[in-house]
Amino acid sequence: MGKLQQNNLASVVLDHHQSNTGVWSSFRRKIIDTMRCGGYRHHHRHTVQSQVIGKKTECRSDVNEKNNENLKNNCNVKNKKSDKLSELLMMSELLEEEEEAVKKKVETLEDLKAVVKRLQCGGNDDVLSAAKDVRRLAKEDSGARTTLALLGAIPPLVGMLVSDDLDSQIAGLYALLNLGIGNDTNKAAIVKAGAVHKMLDLIKSPSEVPNPDVSAAIVANFLGLTALDSNKPIIGSSGAISFLVKTFINSTEGKVDKQVVQDCLRALYNLSILPTNVLPMIEINDFVSLLLTTLGDMEVSDRILSILSNVVSTPEGRKAFSSVHDSFVILVDVLSWNDSPNCQEHATYILMVMAHKSYRDRQAMIESGVSSSLLELTLLGSTLAQKRASRILEILRTDKGKQVSETFVATMGSNVSEPLYGSANSRSMRSKDPKDSEDDRMMSDENKAVKHLVQQSLHTNMRRIVKRANLQQDFVPSERFRSLTSMSTSKSLPF
């Protein structure tokens, strides 16, 4: 019995111990599991939080990118809208400007139509005021000139030239003048309408002196109309040349304004471009002589020389020029005192043409002392004047050489032209002949004479250049000047 109790107690204690051990082990396992689960959960929570934060960051970046794209798209849309709006505004402004321009053109056209209508159908006062309006409108507006001519303004203006009213004549002349400025079509239409003969009829009366204002307006019209090549033969054959020459003659007596003189000479120059118009000019008594005697006036010398350049381009003009007494002397004087490049070029052209065409004219040039002036031009003239002066000197030098050769041949007779024949020894023996040495001496005398003439002209030229250099403080002698100076002072000249 006691053993049974002890065994039961032992079993109970053992069971209790075993049960406590299992509880502890289970508790311990739970603690470990709890610790493990807590760490895992903490780690898992941290990972989840980082993932969530990363996703939130990514989402935010995506949202920002999308927002930026949306903003850009919105900006692009706004810019496109603003560009379209600005384009529409610009188009509207352009349309408004075009409408205003069209309105102005329509108004201008209506005004021009009204002016032409008054010219064609109005009374005397309306016609006079309309002519003044045409003169004003066509003065600076090339479009108005064309439109007025197309509307028919030229015939009634030409018809005003036969009026007895002086104001109507002057208004019609200046209106036609402005219509022809820079418009060849209008110039041809004015001549075709018969304006040239009607203008000449205004100053045709021999008993009455023409009004100076009317004459000045006619000269200005001839200046404009002669600029067109197709008008030159019509105006040249109409008698306008005699009127222009007469006006120029009156200018020498102080009866004409200086501007009228300039216009007259320019009109004559335009007409002289056509060779067929030169003959009517030189047929007028003393016309070429009058041009030459007026060369002393610096204001018109350039115009006169340009006319003479065209005159001497024809055989009749060269004959008329040569017939004037001291014509070459006058040109030499012009080259001496006139430093204008244009005058020098025109004068040398005249001399070159005359020297090329006639031996008698070349002799007259040499007698007038032109060589020294030409030598001076080769040093101080313009480029074109230098070339022409050199050409003239070459022609004169060749002519002078021929003259010396002819003189020598006439002196020596047939012995000079005897051909050489035989051997070299025979020719050397013949050279020792005293007759041949005399021939050589005579040839050297001729060469000395020619050299002496050239030296004289060079000395004269150098004195003139030095005199001019004293008047010009900034004169610096060129290499060509030094070479010519040394050439003139040397004992012999190269040929």
Coordinates of C-alpha atoms in Angstrom, one line a residue, residues 65-435:
E65 CA 6.0 64.3 -65.6
K66 CA 2.4 64.0 -66.6
N67 CA 1.7 67.4 -65.2
N68 CA 4.7 68.9 -67.1
E69 CA 3.6 67.2 -70.3
N70 CA 0.1 68.6 -69.7
L71 CA 1.6 72.0 -69.0
K72 CA 3.7 71.8 -72.2
N73 CA 0.7 70.7 -74.2
N74 CA -1.3 73.4 -72.7
C75 CA 1.4 75.9 -73.5
N76 CA 1.8 74.6 -77.0
V77 CA -2.0 74.8 -77.5
K78 CA -2.0 78.4 -76.1
N79 CA 1.0 79.3 -78.3
K80 CA -0.7 77.9 -81.3
K81 CA -3.8 79.7 -80.5
S82 CA -1.9 83.0 -79.9
D83 CA 0.0 82.5 -83.2
K84 CA -3.3 81.9 -85.0
L85 CA -4.8 84.9 -83.3
S86 CA -1.8 87.1 -84.3
E87 CA -2.0 85.9 -87.8
L88 CA -5.7 86.7 -87.9
L89 CA -5.0 90.1 -86.5
M90 CA -2.2 90.7 -89.1
M91 CA -4.4 89.5 -91.9
S92 CA -7.2 91.8 -90.7
E93 CA -4.7 94.7 -90.6
L94 CA -3.5 93.9 -94.1
L95 CA -7.0 93.6 -95.4
E96 CA -7.8 97.0 -93.8
E97 CA -4.7 98.5 -95.4
E98 CA -5.5 97.0 -98.8
E99 CA -9.0 98.3 -98.5
E100 CA -7.7 101.8 -97.7
A101 CA -5.2 101.6 -100.5
V102 CA -8.0 100.5 -102.9
K103 CA -10.2 103.3 -101.6
K104 CA -7.4 105.8 -102.2
K105 CA -6.8 104.5 -105.7
V106 CA -10.4 104.6 -106.5
E107 CA -10.7 108.2 -105.2
T108 CA -7.5 109.2 -107.1
L109 CA -8.9 107.7 -110.3
E110 CA -12.2 109.5 -109.8
D111 CA -10.3 112.8 -109.3
L112 CA -8.2 112.2 -112.4
K113 CA -11.4 111.4 -114.4
A114 CA -12.9 114.6 -113.2
V115 CA -9.9 116.6 -114.2
V116 CA -9.8 115.1 -117.7
K117 CA -13.6 115.6 -118.0
R118 CA -13.1 119.3 -117.2
L119 CA -10.3 119.5 -119.9
Q120 CA -12.6 118.0 -122.5
C121 CA -16.0 119.5 -121.7
G122 CA -15.5 122.4 -119.4
G123 CA -15.5 126.1 -120.1
N124 CA -12.4 128.3 -120.5
D125 CA -11.9 128.8 -116.8
D126 CA -12.5 125.1 -116.1
V127 CA -10.0 124.1 -118.8
L128 CA -7.4 126.5 -117.5
S129 CA -7.8 125.2 -113.9
A130 CA -7.8 121.6 -115.1
A131 CA -4.5 122.2 -117.0
K132 CA -3.0 123.6 -113.9
D133 CA -4.2 120.5 -112.0
V134 CA -2.6 118.2 -114.6
R135 CA 0.6 120.1 -114.2
R136 CA 0.5 119.7 -110.4
L137 CA -0.6 116.0 -110.4
A138 CA 1.9 114.9 -113.1
K139 CA 4.9 116.7 -111.6
E140 CA 6.1 114.0 -109.2
D141 CA 3.7 111.1 -109.7
S142 CA 4.6 108.8 -112.5
G143 CA 1.4 106.8 -112.1
A144 CA -0.7 109.9 -112.6
R145 CA 1.2 110.7 -115.8
T146 CA 0.3 107.3 -117.2
T147 CA -3.3 107.4 -116.0
L148 CA -4.0 110.9 -117.3
A149 CA -2.6 110.1 -120.7
L150 CA -4.7 106.9 -120.9
L151 CA -7.8 108.9 -119.9
G152 CA -7.2 111.3 -122.9
A153 CA -5.6 114.3 -121.3
I154 CA -3.0 114.9 -124.1
P155 CA -5.2 116.0 -127.1
P156 CA -7.1 118.8 -125.2
L157 CA -3.8 120.1 -123.8
V158 CA -2.3 120.2 -127.3
G159 CA -5.5 122.0 -128.4
M160 CA -4.9 124.7 -125.7
L161 CA -1.7 125.7 -127.7
V162 CA -3.8 127.4 -130.3
S163 CA -5.7 129.5 -127.8
D164 CA -5.3 133.3 -127.8
D165 CA -5.0 133.4 -124.1
L166 CA -1.4 133.5 -122.9
D167 CA -2.1 131.9 -119.5
S168 CA -3.8 128.9 -121.3
Q169 CA -0.8 128.5 -123.6
I170 CA 1.7 128.5 -120.7
A171 CA -0.5 126.2 -118.6
G172 CA -0.9 123.7 -121.5
L173 CA 2.8 123.8 -122.3
Y174 CA 3.9 123.0 -118.7
A175 CA 1.2 120.3 -118.3
L176 CA 2.5 118.6 -121.5
L177 CA 6.1 119.0 -120.2
N178 CA 5.2 117.2 -116.9
L179 CA 3.3 114.5 -118.7
G180 CA 6.4 113.6 -120.7
I181 CA 8.9 113.4 -117.8
G182 CA 10.3 109.9 -117.8
N183 CA 7.5 108.5 -119.9
D184 CA 8.5 107.6 -123.5
T185 CA 5.0 106.6 -124.4
N186 CA 3.6 110.0 -123.5
K187 CA 6.5 111.7 -125.4
A188 CA 5.6 109.9 -128.5
A189 CA 1.9 110.6 -128.0
I190 CA 2.6 114.3 -127.6
V191 CA 4.5 114.5 -130.9
K192 CA 1.9 112.4 -132.6
A193 CA -0.9 114.8 -131.5
G194 CA 0.9 117.6 -133.4
A195 CA 2.3 119.5 -130.5
V196 CA 5.6 120.3 -132.2
H197 CA 4.1 122.3 -135.0
K198 CA 1.7 124.0 -132.7
M199 CA 4.5 125.1 -130.4
L200 CA 6.5 126.5 -133.3
D201 CA 3.4 128.4 -134.5
L202 CA 3.4 130.2 -131.1
I203 CA 6.7 131.8 -131.9
K204 CA 6.5 131.9 -135.7
S205 CA 5.2 135.5 -136.1
P206 CA 8.1 137.6 -137.4
S207 CA 6.5 140.9 -136.5
E208 CA 6.1 140.1 -132.8
V209 CA 8.8 139.2 -130.3
P210 CA 7.7 135.9 -128.7
N211 CA 6.9 136.0 -125.0
P212 CA 9.9 134.9 -122.9
D213 CA 7.8 132.6 -120.7
V214 CA 6.3 130.9 -123.8
S215 CA 9.8 130.5 -125.4
A216 CA 11.2 129.0 -122.2
A217 CA 8.3 126.5 -122.0
I218 CA 8.8 125.5 -125.6
V219 CA 12.5 125.0 -125.2
A220 CA 11.9 122.9 -122.1
N221 CA 9.4 120.8 -124.1
F222 CA 11.8 120.3 -126.9
L223 CA 14.5 119.2 -124.4
G224 CA 12.2 116.5 -123.1
L225 CA 10.8 115.4 -126.4
T226 CA 14.2 115.1 -128.2
A227 CA 15.4 112.6 -125.6
L228 CA 13.3 110.0 -127.4
D229 CA 15.1 108.6 -130.5
S230 CA 11.9 108.3 -132.5
N231 CA 11.2 112.0 -132.0
K232 CA 14.6 113.2 -133.2
P233 CA 13.9 113.1 -137.0
I234 CA 10.4 114.6 -136.6
I235 CA 11.6 117.5 -134.5
G236 CA 14.8 118.0 -136.6
S237 CA 12.8 118.4 -139.8
S238 CA 10.1 120.6 -138.3
G239 CA 12.2 123.8 -138.0
A240 CA 12.8 123.5 -134.3
I241 CA 16.6 123.6 -134.9
S242 CA 16.4 127.2 -136.2
F243 CA 14.3 128.2 -133.2
L244 CA 16.8 126.7 -130.8
V245 CA 19.8 128.3 -132.6
K246 CA 18.0 131.6 -132.6
T247 CA 17.4 131.3 -128.9
F248 CA 21.0 130.5 -128.3
I249 CA 22.1 133.5 -130.4
N250 CA 19.8 135.7 -128.2
S251 CA 21.5 134.3 -125.2
T252 CA 24.8 135.9 -126.3
E253 CA 23.1 139.3 -126.2
G254 CA 21.7 138.7 -122.7
K255 CA 18.1 138.4 -123.8
V256 CA 17.6 134.8 -122.5
D257 CA 17.8 133.3 -119.0
K258 CA 20.8 131.0 -118.2
Q259 CA 18.6 128.0 -117.6
V260 CA 17.0 128.5 -121.0
V261 CA 20.4 128.6 -122.5
Q262 CA 21.3 125.3 -120.8
D263 CA 18.1 123.7 -122.0
C264 CA 18.6 125.0 -125.5
L265 CA 22.1 123.5 -125.8
R266 CA 21.0 120.2 -124.3
A267 CA 18.2 120.0 -126.8
L268 CA 20.6 120.8 -129.7
Y269 CA 22.9 118.1 -128.4
N270 CA 20.1 115.5 -128.4
L271 CA 19.2 116.5 -132.0
S272 CA 22.9 116.4 -133.1
I273 CA 23.2 112.7 -132.1
L274 CA 21.2 111.9 -135.3
P275 CA 23.6 112.6 -138.2
T276 CA 20.8 113.8 -140.5
N277 CA 20.1 116.7 -138.1
V278 CA 23.7 118.0 -138.3
L279 CA 23.3 119.4 -141.8
P280 CA 20.3 121.7 -140.8
M281 CA 22.5 123.0 -138.0
I282 CA 25.6 123.9 -140.0
E283 CA 23.5 125.4 -142.8
I284 CA 22.5 128.2 -140.3
N285 CA 24.9 131.1 -140.9
D286 CA 27.9 131.1 -138.5
F287 CA 26.5 128.5 -136.2
V288 CA 29.8 126.6 -135.8
S289 CA 31.7 129.9 -135.5
L290 CA 29.2 131.0 -132.8
L291 CA 29.7 127.8 -130.9
L292 CA 33.5 128.2 -131.0
T293 CA 33.5 131.9 -130.0
T294 CA 31.2 131.1 -127.0
L295 CA 33.7 128.5 -125.6
G296 CA 35.1 131.1 -123.3
D297 CA 32.0 130.8 -121.1
M298 CA 32.8 128.1 -118.5
E299 CA 29.1 127.4 -117.8
V300 CA 28.4 126.3 -121.4
S301 CA 31.8 125.2 -122.7
D302 CA 31.1 121.5 -121.9
R303 CA 27.7 121.6 -123.7
I304 CA 29.2 123.3 -126.8
L305 CA 32.1 120.9 -127.0
S306 CA 29.7 117.9 -126.8
I307 CA 27.7 119.4 -129.7
L308 CA 30.9 120.0 -131.8
S309 CA 31.9 116.4 -131.1
N310 CA 28.7 115.3 -132.9
V311 CA 29.1 117.9 -135.6
V312 CA 32.7 116.8 -136.7
S313 CA 31.4 113.2 -136.9
T314 CA 29.9 114.0 -140.3
P315 CA 31.9 115.2 -143.4
E316 CA 29.8 118.3 -143.7
G317 CA 30.5 119.2 -140.0
R318 CA 34.3 118.7 -140.4
K319 CA 34.3 120.9 -143.5
A320 CA 32.3 123.6 -141.6
F321 CA 34.7 123.3 -138.6
S322 CA 37.8 123.6 -140.8
S323 CA 36.4 126.7 -142.5
V324 CA 36.2 128.7 -139.3
H325 CA 39.2 130.9 -138.8
D326 CA 41.5 129.9 -135.9
S327 CA 39.3 127.0 -135.0
F328 CA 42.3 124.9 -133.8
V329 CA 43.8 127.9 -132.0
I330 CA 40.6 128.2 -130.0
L331 CA 40.7 124.5 -129.1
V332 CA 44.3 124.9 -128.0
D333 CA 43.3 127.8 -125.8
V334 CA 40.5 125.7 -124.3
L335 CA 43.0 122.9 -123.5
S336 CA 45.3 125.5 -121.9
W337 CA 42.9 127.1 -119.4
N338 CA 40.1 124.6 -119.0
D339 CA 40.9 121.8 -116.5
S340 CA 37.5 120.1 -116.7
P341 CA 37.9 116.4 -117.6
N342 CA 34.8 116.5 -119.8
C343 CA 36.1 119.5 -121.8
Q344 CA 39.5 118.0 -122.2
E345 CA 38.0 114.7 -123.5
H346 CA 35.6 116.4 -125.9
A347 CA 38.3 118.7 -127.2
T348 CA 40.8 115.9 -127.8
Y349 CA 38.1 113.9 -129.5
I350 CA 37.5 116.7 -131.9
L351 CA 41.2 117.1 -132.6
M352 CA 41.6 113.3 -133.0
V353 CA 38.8 113.1 -135.6
M354 CA 40.1 116.1 -137.5
A355 CA 43.7 114.9 -137.5
H356 CA 42.7 111.4 -138.7
K357 CA 40.6 112.7 -141.6
S358 CA 42.6 115.5 -143.2
Y359 CA 46.2 116.3 -143.9
R360 CA 45.5 120.0 -144.1
D361 CA 43.9 120.0 -140.7
R362 CA 47.0 118.3 -139.3
Q363 CA 49.2 121.0 -140.7
A364 CA 46.8 123.6 -139.2
M365 CA 47.1 121.9 -135.8
I366 CA 50.9 121.9 -135.9
E367 CA 50.9 125.6 -136.8
S368 CA 48.5 126.3 -133.9
G369 CA 51.0 124.9 -131.4
V370 CA 48.8 122.0 -130.3
S371 CA 51.8 119.7 -129.6
S372 CA 52.8 121.3 -126.3
S373 CA 49.2 121.3 -125.1
L374 CA 48.8 117.6 -126.0
L375 CA 52.1 116.8 -124.3
E376 CA 50.8 118.5 -121.2
L377 CA 47.6 116.5 -121.4
T378 CA 49.6 113.2 -121.5
L379 CA 50.9 114.2 -118.1
L380 CA 48.1 116.0 -116.3
G381 CA 44.9 115.1 -118.2
S382 CA 42.3 112.5 -117.4
T383 CA 42.8 108.9 -118.5
L384 CA 40.7 109.2 -121.7
A385 CA 42.2 112.6 -122.5
Q386 CA 45.7 111.1 -122.1
K387 CA 44.9 108.3 -124.5
R388 CA 43.5 110.6 -127.1
A389 CA 46.3 113.1 -126.8
S390 CA 48.9 110.3 -127.2
R391 CA 47.0 109.1 -130.3
I392 CA 47.0 112.6 -131.8
L393 CA 50.7 113.1 -131.2
E394 CA 51.4 109.8 -132.8
I395 CA 49.5 110.9 -135.9
L396 CA 51.3 114.2 -136.0
R397 CA 54.7 112.6 -135.5
T398 CA 54.0 110.1 -138.3
D399 CA 52.9 112.9 -140.6
K400 CA 56.0 114.9 -139.7
G401 CA 58.3 111.9 -140.4
K402 CA 56.7 111.5 -143.8
Q403 CA 57.3 115.2 -144.5
V404 CA 61.0 114.9 -143.6
S405 CA 61.3 111.8 -145.7
E406 CA 59.8 113.4 -148.7
T407 CA 62.0 116.5 -148.3
F408 CA 65.1 114.2 -148.1
V409 CA 64.1 112.2 -151.2
A410 CA 63.5 115.4 -153.2
T411 CA 67.0 116.7 -152.1
M412 CA 68.9 113.5 -152.8
G413 CA 67.3 112.5 -156.0
S414 CA 67.6 108.9 -157.4
N415 CA 70.8 108.0 -155.5
V416 CA 68.9 107.7 -152.3
S417 CA 66.6 105.1 -153.7
E418 CA 69.3 103.1 -155.4
P419 CA 69.1 99.5 -154.3
L420 CA 72.0 97.7 -152.6
Y421 CA 73.6 94.9 -154.6
G422 CA 76.9 93.1 -154.8
S423 CA 78.9 91.5 -152.0
A424 CA 79.5 92.8 -148.5
N425 CA 83.0 93.9 -149.4
S426 CA 81.8 96.0 -152.4
R427 CA 79.2 97.6 -150.1
S428 CA 81.8 98.4 -147.5
M429 CA 84.0 99.9 -150.2
R430 CA 81.1 102.0 -151.5
S431 CA 80.5 103.3 -148.0
K432 CA 83.9 104.9 -148.0
D433 CA 82.9 107.0 -150.9
P434 CA 82.9 110.7 -149.9
K435 CA 79.6 111.1 -151.7

